[in-house]
PDB file of C-alpha atoms in Angstrom:
ATOM      1  CA  UNK N   1       8.897   6.828  -6.130  1.00  0.00           C
ATOM      2  CA  UNK N   2      10.014   8.073  -9.692  1.00  0.00           C
ATOM      3  CA  UNK N   3      13.480   7.314 -11.355  1.00  0.00           C
ATOM      4  CA  UNK N   4      15.400   3.996 -11.564  1.00  0.00           C
ATOM      5  CA  UNK N   5      18.108   4.702  -9.096  1.00  0.00           C
ATOM      6  CA  UNK N   6      17.559   2.747  -5.997  1.00  0.00           C
ATOM      7  CA  UNK N   7      20.058   4.266  -4.174  1.00  0.00           C
ATOM      8  CA  UNK N   8      18.955   7.820  -4.885  1.00  0.00           C
ATOM      9  CA  UNK N   9      15.488   6.837  -3.979  1.00  0.00           C
ATOM     10  CA  UNK N  10      16.540   5.216  -0.767  1.00  0.00           C
ATOM     11  CA  UNK N  11      18.625   8.227   0.331  1.00  0.00           C
ATOM     12  CA  UNK N  12      15.670  10.682  -0.636  1.00  0.00           C
ATOM     13  CA  UNK N  13      13.022   8.767   1.426  1.00  0.00           C
ATOM     14  CA  UNK N  14      15.435   8.335   4.557  1.00  0.00           C
ATOM     15  CA  UNK N  15      16.420  11.869   4.257  1.00  0.00           C
ATOM     16  CA  UNK N  16      12.908  13.229   4.104  1.00  0.00           C
ATOM     17  CA  UNK N  17      10.938  11.084   6.254  1.00  0.00           C
ATOM     18  CA  UNK N  18      12.839  10.746   9.541  1.00  0.00           C
ATOM     19  CA  UNK N  19       9.561   9.447  11.231  1.00  0.00           C
ATOM     20  CA  UNK N  20       8.151   6.859   8.733  1.00  0.00           C
ATOM     21  CA  UNK N  21      10.628   6.184   5.823  1.00  0.00           C
ATOM     22  CA  UNK N  22       9.757   3.315   3.748  1.00  0.00           C
ATOM     23  CA  UNK N  23      11.365   0.826   1.176  1.00  0.00           C
ATOM     24  CA  UNK N  24      10.770   2.747  -2.123  1.00  0.00           C
ATOM     25  CA  UNK N  25       9.155   0.954  -5.296  1.00  0.00           C
ATOM     26  CA  UNK N  26      10.863   2.231  -8.627  1.00  0.00           C
ATOM     27  CA  UNK N  27       8.366   0.912 -11.280  1.00  0.00           C
ATOM     28  CA  UNK N  28       9.975   3.179 -14.136  1.00  0.00           C
ATOM     29  CA  UNK N  29      12.550   0.027 -14.179  1.00  0.00           C
ATOM     30  CA  UNK N  30       9.990  -2.005 -15.987  1.00  0.00           C
ATOM     31  CA  UNK N  31       8.030  -5.448 -15.343  1.00  0.00           C
ATOM     32  CA  UNK N  32       9.252  -6.833 -11.919  1.00  0.00           C
ATOM     33  CA  UNK N  33       9.514  -3.423 -10.602  1.00  0.00           C
ATOM     34  CA  UNK N  34       5.765  -2.630 -10.734  1.00  0.00           C
ATOM     35  CA  UNK N  35       3.713  -3.390  -7.950  1.00  0.00           C
ATOM     36  CA  UNK N  36       2.113  -6.297  -9.210  1.00  0.00           C
ATOM     37  CA  UNK N  37       5.498  -7.869 -10.416  1.00  0.00           C
ATOM     38  CA  UNK N  38       7.397  -6.967  -7.200  1.00  0.00           C
ATOM     39  CA  UNK N  39       4.796  -8.683  -5.099  1.00  0.00           C
ATOM     40  CA  UNK N  40       4.643 -11.716  -7.332  1.00  0.00           C
ATOM     41  CA  UNK N  41       8.396 -11.888  -6.688  1.00  0.00           C
ATOM     42  CA  UNK N  42       7.784 -12.368  -3.097  1.00  0.00           C
ATOM     43  CA  UNK N  43       5.177 -15.281  -3.419  1.00  0.00           C
ATOM     44  CA  UNK N  44       6.335 -18.696  -2.123  1.00  0.00           C
ATOM     45  CA  UNK N  45       5.988 -21.929  -4.455  1.00  0.00           C
ATOM     46  CA  UNK N  46       3.949 -19.505  -6.712  1.00  0.00           C
ATOM     47  CA  UNK N  47       5.313 -17.874  -9.905  1.00  0.00           C
ATOM     48  CA  UNK N  48       4.432 -15.416 -12.640  1.00  0.00           C
ATOM     49  CA  UNK N  49       5.719 -14.237 -15.847  1.00  0.00           C
ATOM     50  CA  UNK N  50       4.835 -11.480 -18.184  1.00  0.00           C
ATOM     51  CA  UNK N  51       2.316 -11.818 -21.269  1.00  0.00           C
ATOM     52  CA  UNK N  52       1.211  -8.963 -23.441  1.00  0.00           C
ATOM     53  CA  UNK N  53      -1.903  -8.861 -21.184  1.00  0.00           C
ATOM     54  CA  UNK N  54      -0.012  -8.712 -18.007  1.00  0.00           C
ATOM     55  CA  UNK N  55       1.372 -10.883 -15.222  1.00  0.00           C
ATOM     56  CA  UNK N  56       0.267 -14.710 -15.565  1.00  0.00           C
ATOM     57  CA  UNK N  57       0.932 -17.590 -13.165  1.00  0.00           C
ATOM     58  CA  UNK N  58       3.497 -19.811 -14.141  1.00  0.00           C
ATOM     59  CA  UNK N  59       4.526 -23.608 -13.400  1.00  0.00           C
ATOM     60  CA  UNK N  60       8.169 -22.596 -12.335  1.00  0.00           C
ATOM     61  CA  UNK N  61      10.254 -19.545 -11.755  1.00  0.00           C
ATOM     62  CA  UNK N  62      11.665 -17.820 -14.815  1.00  0.00           C
ATOM     63  CA  UNK N  63      13.501 -14.831 -16.134  1.00  0.00           C
ATOM     64  CA  UNK N  64      10.724 -12.232 -15.107  1.00  0.00           C
ATOM     65  CA  UNK N  65      10.531 -13.844 -11.378  1.00  0.00           C
ATOM     66  CA  UNK N  66      14.322 -13.851 -11.082  1.00  0.00           C
ATOM     67  CA  UNK N  67      14.257 -10.214 -12.387  1.00  0.00           C
ATOM     68  CA  UNK N  68      11.740  -9.070  -9.862  1.00  0.00           C
ATOM     69  CA  UNK N  69      13.540 -10.598  -6.925  1.00  0.00           C
ATOM     70  CA  UNK N  70      16.897  -8.993  -8.105  1.00  0.00           C
ATOM     71  CA  UNK N  71      15.213  -5.554  -7.987  1.00  0.00           C
ATOM     72  CA  UNK N  72      13.742  -6.177  -4.830  1.00  0.00           C
ATOM     73  CA  UNK N  73      17.230  -7.207  -3.534  1.00  0.00           C
ATOM     74  CA  UNK N  74      18.996  -4.081  -5.103  1.00  0.00           C
ATOM     75  CA  UNK N  75      16.147  -1.773  -3.298  1.00  0.00           C
ATOM     76  CA  UNK N  76      16.866  -3.562   0.091  1.00  0.00           C
ATOM     77  CA  UNK N  77      20.596  -3.275  -0.203  1.00  0.00           C
ATOM     78  CA  UNK N  78      20.342   0.651  -1.043  1.00  0.00           C
ATOM     79  CA  UNK N  79      17.677   0.864   2.148  1.00  0.00           C
ATOM     80  CA  UNK N  80      19.937  -1.133   4.304  1.00  0.00           C
ATOM     81  CA  UNK N  81      22.777   1.267   3.386  1.00  0.00           C
ATOM     82  CA  UNK N  82      20.794   4.504   4.095  1.00  0.00           C
ATOM     83  CA  UNK N  83      18.694   3.329   7.051  1.00  0.00           C
ATOM     84  CA  UNK N  84      21.751   2.128   9.058  1.00  0.00           C
ATOM     85  CA  UNK N  85      21.172   3.628  12.634  1.00  0.00           C
ATOM     86  CA  UNK N  86      17.563   3.917  12.080  1.00  0.00           C
ATOM     87  CA  UNK N  87      15.395   3.215  15.079  1.00  0.00           C
ATOM     88  CA  UNK N  88      11.825   3.303  14.538  1.00  0.00           C
ATOM     89  CA  UNK N  89       8.841   2.909  12.214  1.00  0.00           C
ATOM     90  CA  UNK N  90      10.002   1.506   8.701  1.00  0.00           C
ATOM     91  CA  UNK N  91       7.308   0.759   6.138  1.00  0.00           C
ATOM     92  CA  UNK N  92       7.343  -1.850   3.531  1.00  0.00           C
ATOM     93  CA  UNK N  93       4.564  -2.550   0.940  1.00  0.00           C
ATOM     94  CA  UNK N  94       3.312  -5.265  -0.863  1.00  0.00           C
ATOM     95  CA  UNK N  95       0.070  -5.925  -3.048  1.00  0.00           C
ATOM     96  CA  UNK N  96      -2.858  -7.161  -0.993  1.00  0.00           C
ATOM     97  CA  UNK N  97      -4.283 -10.409  -1.826  1.00  0.00           C
ATOM     98  CA  UNK N  98      -7.501  -9.109  -3.531  1.00  0.00           C
ATOM     99  CA  UNK N  99      -5.901  -6.599  -5.880  1.00  0.00           C
ATOM    100  CA  UNK N 100      -3.239  -9.529  -6.705  1.00  0.00           C
ATOM    101  CA  UNK N 101      -5.975 -11.973  -7.561  1.00  0.00           C
ATOM    102  CA  UNK N 102      -7.810  -9.256  -9.677  1.00  0.00           C
ATOM    103  CA  UNK N 103      -4.374  -8.642 -11.568  1.00  0.00           C
ATOM    104  CA  UNK N 104      -2.500 -11.959 -11.764  1.00  0.00           C
ATOM    105  CA  UNK N 105      -3.866 -14.371 -14.885  1.00  0.00           C
ATOM    106  CA  UNK N 106      -4.462 -17.873 -14.781  1.00  0.00           C
ATOM    107  CA  UNK N 107      -3.018 -20.101 -17.205  1.00  0.00           C
ATOM    108  CA  UNK N 108      -6.121 -19.516 -19.146  1.00  0.00           C
ATOM    109  CA  UNK N 109      -5.847 -15.855 -19.246  1.00  0.00           C
ATOM    110  CA  UNK N 110      -8.455 -15.131 -16.995  1.00  0.00           C
ATOM    111  CA  UNK N 111      -8.043 -13.331 -13.501  1.00  0.00           C
ATOM    112  CA  UNK N 112      -7.050 -15.506 -10.254  1.00  0.00           C
ATOM    113  CA  UNK N 113     -10.243 -13.777  -8.795  1.00  0.00           C
ATOM    114  CA  UNK N 114     -12.346 -16.063 -11.016  1.00  0.00           C
ATOM    115  CA  UNK N 115     -10.955 -19.140  -8.986  1.00  0.00           C
ATOM    116  CA  UNK N 116     -11.641 -19.409  -5.255  1.00  0.00           C
ATOM    117  CA  UNK N 117      -9.073 -21.938  -4.856  1.00  0.00           C
ATOM    118  CA  UNK N 118      -6.552 -19.787  -6.579  1.00  0.00           C
ATOM    119  CA  UNK N 119      -7.406 -16.997  -4.389  1.00  0.00           C
ATOM    120  CA  UNK N 120      -6.839 -19.183  -1.390  1.00  0.00           C
ATOM    121  CA  UNK N 121      -3.510 -20.283  -2.566  1.00  0.00           C
ATOM    122  CA  UNK N 122      -2.527 -16.833  -3.345  1.00  0.00           C
ATOM    123  CA  UNK N 123      -3.287 -15.253   0.006  1.00  0.00           C
ATOM    124  CA  UNK N 124      -1.382 -18.413   1.621  1.00  0.00           C
ATOM    125  CA  UNK N 125       1.845 -17.913  -0.735  1.00  0.00           C
ATOM    126  CA  UNK N 126       1.748 -14.106   0.022  1.00  0.00           C
ATOM    127  CA  UNK N 127       1.355 -14.678   3.720  1.00  0.00           C
ATOM    128  CA  UNK N 128       4.517 -16.937   3.653  1.00  0.00           C
ATOM    129  CA  UNK N 129       6.495 -14.514   1.430  1.00  0.00           C
ATOM    130  CA  UNK N 130       5.757 -11.548   3.607  1.00  0.00           C
ATOM    131  CA  UNK N 131       6.739 -13.246   6.786  1.00  0.00           C
ATOM    132  CA  UNK N 132       9.971 -13.865   5.391  1.00  0.00           C
ATOM    133  CA  UNK N 133      10.218 -10.282   3.720  1.00  0.00           C
ATOM    134  CA  UNK N 134       9.554  -8.686   7.199  1.00  0.00           C
ATOM    135  CA  UNK N 135      12.229 -10.974   9.036  1.00  0.00           C
ATOM    136  CA  UNK N 136      14.641  -9.690   6.280  1.00  0.00           C
ATOM    137  CA  UNK N 137      14.237  -6.195   6.784  1.00  0.00           C
ATOM    138  CA  UNK N 138      14.433  -6.689  10.588  1.00  0.00           C
ATOM    139  CA  UNK N 139      17.777  -8.429   9.911  1.00  0.00           C
ATOM    140  CA  UNK N 140      19.054  -5.570   7.695  1.00  0.00           C
ATOM    141  CA  UNK N 141      17.934  -2.620   9.753  1.00  0.00           C
ATOM    142  CA  UNK N 142      18.113  -3.934  13.125  1.00  0.00           C
ATOM    143  CA  UNK N 143      16.907  -0.994  14.970  1.00  0.00           C
ATOM    144  CA  UNK N 144      13.636  -0.851  12.645  1.00  0.00           C
ATOM    145  CA  UNK N 145       9.982  -1.561  13.604  1.00  0.00           C
ATOM    146  CA  UNK N 146       8.587  -2.731  10.348  1.00  0.00           C
ATOM    147  CA  UNK N 147       5.076  -1.217   9.231  1.00  0.00           C
ATOM    148  CA  UNK N 148       3.318  -3.387   6.441  1.00  0.00           C
ATOM    149  CA  UNK N 149       1.385  -1.741   4.132  1.00  0.00           C
ATOM    150  CA  UNK N 150      -0.890  -3.793   1.798  1.00  0.00           C
ATOM    151  CA  UNK N 151      -1.912  -1.913  -1.429  1.00  0.00           C
ATOM    152  CA  UNK N 152      -5.579  -2.876  -2.361  1.00  0.00           C
ATOM    153  CA  UNK N 153      -6.659  -0.387  -5.090  1.00  0.00           C
ATOM    154  CA  UNK N 154      -8.905  -3.195  -6.613  1.00  0.00           C
ATOM    155  CA  UNK N 155     -10.736  -3.987  -3.422  1.00  0.00           C
ATOM    156  CA  UNK N 156     -13.622  -1.945  -3.692  1.00  0.00           C
ATOM    157  CA  UNK N 157     -14.217  -3.104  -7.473  1.00  0.00           C
ATOM    158  CA  UNK N 158     -13.786  -6.489  -5.985  1.00  0.00           C
ATOM    159  CA  UNK N 159     -16.270  -6.111  -3.409  1.00  0.00           C
ATOM    160  CA  UNK N 160     -18.879  -4.445  -5.986  1.00  0.00           C
ATOM    161  CA  UNK N 161     -18.425  -6.981  -8.898  1.00  0.00           C
ATOM    162  CA  UNK N 162     -16.835  -4.495 -11.035  1.00  0.00           C
ATOM    163  CA  UNK N 163     -13.654  -6.232 -12.055  1.00  0.00           C
ATOM    164  CA  UNK N 164     -13.798  -6.934 -15.812  1.00  0.00           C
ATOM    165  CA  UNK N 165     -13.269 -10.356 -17.438  1.00  0.00           C
ATOM    166  CA  UNK N 166     -10.426 -11.000 -19.870  1.00  0.00           C
ATOM    167  CA  UNK N 167     -13.003 -10.641 -22.803  1.00  0.00           C
ATOM    168  CA  UNK N 168     -13.993  -7.046 -21.375  1.00  0.00           C
ATOM    169  CA  UNK N 169     -17.353  -7.858 -21.779  1.00  0.00           C
ATOM    170  CA  UNK N 170     -18.569  -9.155 -18.578  1.00  0.00           C
ATOM    171  CA  UNK N 171     -17.613  -8.506 -14.858  1.00  0.00           C
ATOM    172  CA  UNK N 172     -16.594 -11.264 -12.239  1.00  0.00           C
ATOM    173  CA  UNK N 173     -19.175 -11.538  -9.618  1.00  0.00           C
ATOM    174  CA  UNK N 174     -18.473  -9.873  -6.409  1.00  0.00           C
ATOM    175  CA  UNK N 175     -16.611 -11.819  -3.567  1.00  0.00           C
ATOM    176  CA  UNK N 176     -18.404 -12.273  -0.529  1.00  0.00           C
ATOM    177  CA  UNK N 177     -17.499  -9.627   2.005  1.00  0.00           C
ATOM    178  CA  UNK N 178     -16.708 -12.451   4.582  1.00  0.00           C
ATOM    179  CA  UNK N 179     -14.097 -14.034   2.284  1.00  0.00           C
ATOM    180  CA  UNK N 180     -12.478 -10.887   1.547  1.00  0.00           C
ATOM    181  CA  UNK N 181     -12.317 -10.054   5.290  1.00  0.00           C
ATOM    182  CA  UNK N 182     -10.989 -13.401   5.889  1.00  0.00           C
ATOM    183  CA  UNK N 183      -8.144 -13.279   3.546  1.00  0.00           C
ATOM    184  CA  UNK N 184      -7.066  -9.851   4.768  1.00  0.00           C
ATOM    185  CA  UNK N 185      -7.267 -11.099   8.471  1.00  0.00           C
ATOM    186  CA  UNK N 186      -4.748 -13.998   7.638  1.00  0.00           C
ATOM    187  CA  UNK N 187      -2.209 -11.513   6.325  1.00  0.00           C
ATOM    188  CA  UNK N 188      -3.153  -9.248   9.530  1.00  0.00           C
ATOM    189  CA  UNK N 189      -1.901 -12.355  11.517  1.00  0.00           C
ATOM    190  CA  UNK N 190       1.481 -12.372   9.653  1.00  0.00           C
ATOM    191  CA  UNK N 191       1.941  -8.761  10.586  1.00  0.00           C
ATOM    192  CA  UNK N 192       0.925  -9.165  14.122  1.00  0.00           C
ATOM    193  CA  UNK N 193       3.253 -12.061  14.470  1.00  0.00           C
ATOM    194  CA  UNK N 194       6.150  -9.888  13.306  1.00  0.00           C
ATOM    195  CA  UNK N 195       5.057  -6.902  15.367  1.00  0.00           C
ATOM    196  CA  UNK N 196       4.402  -4.724  12.446  1.00  0.00           C
ATOM    197  CA  UNK N 197       1.097  -2.608  12.484  1.00  0.00           C
ATOM    198  CA  UNK N 198      -1.055  -3.385   9.198  1.00  0.00           C
ATOM    199  CA  UNK N 199      -1.756  -0.190   6.801  1.00  0.00           C
ATOM    200  CA  UNK N 200      -4.152  -1.179   3.964  1.00  0.00           C
ATOM    201  CA  UNK N 201      -3.998   1.363   1.176  1.00  0.00           C
ATOM    202  CA  UNK N 202      -6.692   2.129  -1.444  1.00  0.00           C
ATOM    203  CA  UNK N 203      -6.843   5.171  -3.559  1.00  0.00           C
ATOM    204  CA  UNK N 204     -10.228   4.183  -5.076  1.00  0.00           C
ATOM    205  CA  UNK N 205     -13.380   5.425  -4.098  1.00  0.00           C
ATOM    206  CA  UNK N 206     -15.474   3.507  -1.886  1.00  0.00           C
ATOM    207  CA  UNK N 207     -12.916   2.328   0.756  1.00  0.00           C
ATOM    208  CA  UNK N 208     -14.543  -0.055   3.018  1.00  0.00           C
ATOM    209  CA  UNK N 209     -13.331   1.180   6.240  1.00  0.00           C
ATOM    210  CA  UNK N 210     -15.394  -1.167   8.538  1.00  0.00           C
ATOM    211  CA  UNK N 211     -14.220  -4.065   6.847  1.00  0.00           C
ATOM    212  CA  UNK N 212     -10.702  -3.240   7.042  1.00  0.00           C
ATOM    213  CA  UNK N 213     -10.877  -2.271  10.793  1.00  0.00           C
ATOM    214  CA  UNK N 214     -12.627  -5.775  11.249  1.00  0.00           C
ATOM    215  CA  UNK N 215     -10.145  -7.429   9.491  1.00  0.00           C
ATOM    216  CA  UNK N 216      -7.218  -6.260  11.684  1.00  0.00           C
ATOM    217  CA  UNK N 217      -5.969  -3.105  10.102  1.00  0.00           C
ATOM    218  CA  UNK N 218      -4.351  -0.626  12.504  1.00  0.00           C
ATOM    219  CA  UNK N 219      -4.628   2.023   9.636  1.00  0.00           C
ATOM    220  CA  UNK N 220      -6.253   2.803   6.629  1.00  0.00           C
ATOM    221  CA  UNK N 221      -4.557   4.856   3.852  1.00  0.00           C
ATOM    222  CA  UNK N 222      -6.712   6.791   1.288  1.00  0.00           C
ATOM    223  CA  UNK N 223      -7.323   9.326  -1.245  1.00  0.00           C
ATOM    224  CA  UNK N 224      -8.908  12.122   1.039  1.00  0.00           C
ATOM    225  CA  UNK N 225     -10.354  14.240  -2.089  1.00  0.00           C
ATOM    226  CA  UNK N 226     -12.502  10.846  -2.769  1.00  0.00           C
ATOM    227  CA  UNK N 227     -14.212  10.908   0.587  1.00  0.00           C
ATOM    228  CA  UNK N 228     -17.998  11.473   0.639  1.00  0.00           C
ATOM    229  CA  UNK N 229     -20.011  12.363   3.692  1.00  0.00           C
ATOM    230  CA  UNK N 230     -21.614   8.983   3.321  1.00  0.00           C
ATOM    231  CA  UNK N 231     -18.587   7.631   4.954  1.00  0.00           C
ATOM    232  CA  UNK N 232     -18.581  10.032   7.805  1.00  0.00           C
ATOM    233  CA  UNK N 233     -20.008   7.386  10.184  1.00  0.00           C
ATOM    234  CA  UNK N 234     -17.481   4.637   9.518  1.00  0.00           C
ATOM    235  CA  UNK N 235     -14.830   7.128   9.691  1.00  0.00           C
ATOM    236  CA  UNK N 236     -15.800   8.385  12.910  1.00  0.00           C
ATOM    237  CA  UNK N 237     -16.161   4.803  14.264  1.00  0.00           C
ATOM    238  CA  UNK N 238     -12.918   3.829  12.636  1.00  0.00           C
ATOM    239  CA  UNK N 239     -11.020   6.832  14.643  1.00  0.00           C
ATOM    240  CA  UNK N 240     -12.647   6.020  17.845  1.00  0.00           C
ATOM    241  CA  UNK N 241     -11.550   2.380  17.607  1.00  0.00           C
ATOM    242  CA  UNK N 242      -8.152   3.404  17.269  1.00  0.00           C
ATOM    243  CA  UNK N 243      -7.492   3.247  13.529  1.00  0.00           C
ATOM    244  CA  UNK N 244      -4.942   5.615  12.186  1.00  0.00           C
ATOM    245  CA  UNK N 245      -6.062   7.571   9.037  1.00  0.00           C
ATOM    246  CA  UNK N 246      -3.243   7.952   6.332  1.00  0.00           C
ATOM    247  CA  UNK N 247      -4.960  11.003   4.562  1.00  0.00           C
ATOM    248  CA  UNK N 248      -3.842  11.390   1.014  1.00  0.00           C
ATOM    249  CA  UNK N 249      -4.138  15.139   0.790  1.00  0.00           C
ATOM    250  CA  UNK N 250      -1.026  15.759  -1.301  1.00  0.00           C
ATOM    251  CA  UNK N 251      -1.330  15.451  -5.194  1.00  0.00           C
ATOM    252  CA  UNK N 252       0.918  12.749  -6.316  1.00  0.00           C
ATOM    253  CA  UNK N 253       1.522  14.350  -9.724  1.00  0.00           C
ATOM    254  CA  UNK N 254       3.277  17.706 -10.521  1.00  0.00           C
ATOM    255  CA  UNK N 255       1.697  20.865  -9.870  1.00  0.00           C
ATOM    256  CA  UNK N 256       1.297  23.557  -7.439  1.00  0.00           C
ATOM    257  CA  UNK N 257       1.498  22.754  -3.845  1.00  0.00           C
ATOM    258  CA  UNK N 258      -0.521  24.857  -1.534  1.00  0.00           C
ATOM    259  CA  UNK N 259       0.808  26.100   1.805  1.00  0.00           C
ATOM    260  CA  UNK N 260       1.144  23.145   4.194  1.00  0.00           C
ATOM    261  CA  UNK N 261      -1.425  24.331   6.558  1.00  0.00           C
ATOM    262  CA  UNK N 262      -3.685  24.889   3.359  1.00  0.00           C
ATOM    263  CA  UNK N 263      -3.185  20.860   2.643  1.00  0.00           C
ATOM    264  CA  UNK N 264      -4.864  19.715   5.880  1.00  0.00           C
ATOM    265  CA  UNK N 265      -7.523  22.163   6.040  1.00  0.00           C
ATOM    266  CA  UNK N 266      -9.786  19.322   4.948  1.00  0.00           C
ATOM    267  CA  UNK N 267      -8.966  17.180   7.743  1.00  0.00           C
ATOM    268  CA  UNK N 268      -9.619  19.843  10.377  1.00  0.00           C
ATOM    269  CA  UNK N 269     -12.994  20.209   8.528  1.00  0.00           C
ATOM    270  CA  UNK N 270     -13.708  16.472   8.664  1.00  0.00           C
ATOM    271  CA  UNK N 271     -12.780  16.587  12.399  1.00  0.00           C
ATOM    272  CA  UNK N 272     -15.185  19.141  13.296  1.00  0.00           C
ATOM    273  CA  UNK N 273     -17.833  17.407  11.305  1.00  0.00           C
ATOM    274  CA  UNK N 274     -17.251  13.956  12.846  1.00  0.00           C
ATOM    275  CA  UNK N 275     -17.321  16.111  16.241  1.00  0.00           C
ATOM    276  CA  UNK N 276     -13.903  14.575  17.337  1.00  0.00           C
ATOM    277  CA  UNK N 277     -11.514  16.127  19.829  1.00  0.00           C
ATOM    278  CA  UNK N 278      -8.979  18.216  17.736  1.00  0.00           C
ATOM    279  CA  UNK N 279      -6.169  17.054  20.258  1.00  0.00           C
ATOM    280  CA  UNK N 280      -6.343  13.777  18.850  1.00  0.00           C
ATOM    281  CA  UNK N 281      -5.622  15.024  15.121  1.00  0.00           C
ATOM    282  CA  UNK N 282      -1.822  14.698  15.458  1.00  0.00           C
ATOM    283  CA  UNK N 283      -2.246  11.124  17.149  1.00  0.00           C
ATOM    284  CA  UNK N 284      -4.768   9.700  14.493  1.00  0.00           C
ATOM    285  CA  UNK N 285      -3.529  11.303  11.229  1.00  0.00           C
ATOM    286  CA  UNK N 286      -0.681  10.649   9.048  1.00  0.00           C
ATOM    287  CA  UNK N 287      -0.176  13.162   6.319  1.00  0.00           C
ATOM    288  CA  UNK N 288       0.400  11.528   2.901  1.00  0.00           C
ATOM    289  CA  UNK N 289       0.413  11.883  -0.926  1.00  0.00           C
ATOM    290  CA  UNK N 290      -2.989  10.838  -2.356  1.00  0.00           C
ATOM    291  CA  UNK N 291      -1.364   7.883  -4.197  1.00  0.00           C
ATOM    292  CA  UNK N 292       2.214   6.742  -5.324  1.00  0.00           C
ATOM    293  CA  UNK N 293       4.660   9.218  -6.636  1.00  0.00           C
ATOM    294  CA  UNK N 294       5.910   7.174  -9.543  1.00  0.00           C
ATOM    295  CA  UNK N 295       4.380   9.629 -12.182  1.00  0.00           C
ATOM    296  CA  UNK N 296       5.711  12.648 -10.590  1.00  0.00           C
ATOM    297  CA  UNK N 297       9.212  14.404 -11.438  1.00  0.00           C
ATOM    298  CA  UNK N 298      12.052  13.569  -9.111  1.00  0.00           C
ATOM    299  CA  UNK N 299      12.121  17.141  -8.088  1.00  0.00           C
ATOM    300  CA  UNK N 300       8.354  17.062  -7.306  1.00  0.00           C
ATOM    301  CA  UNK N 301       8.391  13.920  -5.420  1.00  0.00           C
ATOM    302  CA  UNK N 302      10.933  15.283  -3.193  1.00  0.00           C
ATOM    303  CA  UNK N 303       9.113  18.512  -2.428  1.00  0.00           C
ATOM    304  CA  UNK N 304       5.832  16.256  -1.881  1.00  0.00           C
ATOM    305  CA  UNK N 305       7.721  14.285   0.829  1.00  0.00           C
ATOM    306  CA  UNK N 306       9.089  17.605   2.581  1.00  0.00           C
ATOM    307  CA  UNK N 307       5.566  19.230   2.321  1.00  0.00           C
ATOM    308  CA  UNK N 308       3.905  16.225   4.130  1.00  0.00           C
ATOM    309  CA  UNK N 309       6.153  16.582   6.964  1.00  0.00           C
ATOM    310  CA  UNK N 310       5.480  20.302   7.217  1.00  0.00           C
ATOM    311  CA  UNK N 311       1.705  19.984   6.809  1.00  0.00           C
ATOM    312  CA  UNK N 312       1.774  17.103   9.639  1.00  0.00           C
ATOM    313  CA  UNK N 313       3.496  19.540  11.792  1.00  0.00           C
ATOM    314  CA  UNK N 314       0.998  22.237  10.911  1.00  0.00           C
ATOM    315  CA  UNK N 315      -1.882  19.935  12.018  1.00  0.00           C
ATOM    316  CA  UNK N 316      -0.034  18.911  15.302  1.00  0.00           C
ATOM    317  CA  UNK N 317       0.728  22.406  16.083  1.00  0.00           C
ATOM    318  CA  UNK N 318      -2.607  24.000  15.198  1.00  0.00           C
ATOM    319  CA  UNK N 319      -5.462  21.433  15.054  1.00  0.00           C
ATOM    320  CA  UNK N 320      -7.986  23.616  15.273  1.00  0.00           C
TER     321      UNK N 320
END
């Protein structure tokens, strides 16, 4: 979400999204509130600090770790205040293990992705941190049923060997798909343990729908405009296997919003192309922005949340 006011963001989200409110992230506050720093603050026995090149793993917690944890605490306090009495789904997000490994630097400056052992350590640390985070959310909002979202914008690049090295002249070798799937499965087990459905979000082209389904994702969130017909088979199989699609059909940056029915026209077209029953649309699709709203104006962000609710209602009322 845009802005720096945790209470205002929590008030907006809980007031606009009754069915699936979420814990807002406010990266405009600076390092530690950005998605990498925020997740680094969740890690257990792994610490990070800010270098000019980005976040780098540290030996001990420092000012940057403390700041990340303080901002997350502020966000949770605000959510606790405005979500009191809420019963039902409540989404929290963290960066997934592969985007984290592609973004966090080792002490020498290269990405953790370059070291298989570091990747395993990050996954294990993230699992412990998320276990504690989900328990904290349950304690603060007793009626909530947490939903865990892992943000993996770098996942397609990790699989394709397209993540650049520190020099920028080479790329890291592609990570074996079985290794990628295994790490995600480890985090899916944490979500299952907490009774939290797992959503994996990737707003990059080439989302690996089948891999994510095998790894235990209950839902996949993606930028709908980046889909190609090459993904039809994988999408159809995912839906038939019970995977929910978080379809990012509403632009995340300021612009003119179409009418709600028009926003989901492409989803209806996809359903017809896949030969799926229109009546399953409202059960299988969640309408979302294409990606985060941090780059939008506060007024546009509020309008988008309300627009998504109306578009979802249009899809349910008129699936054909």
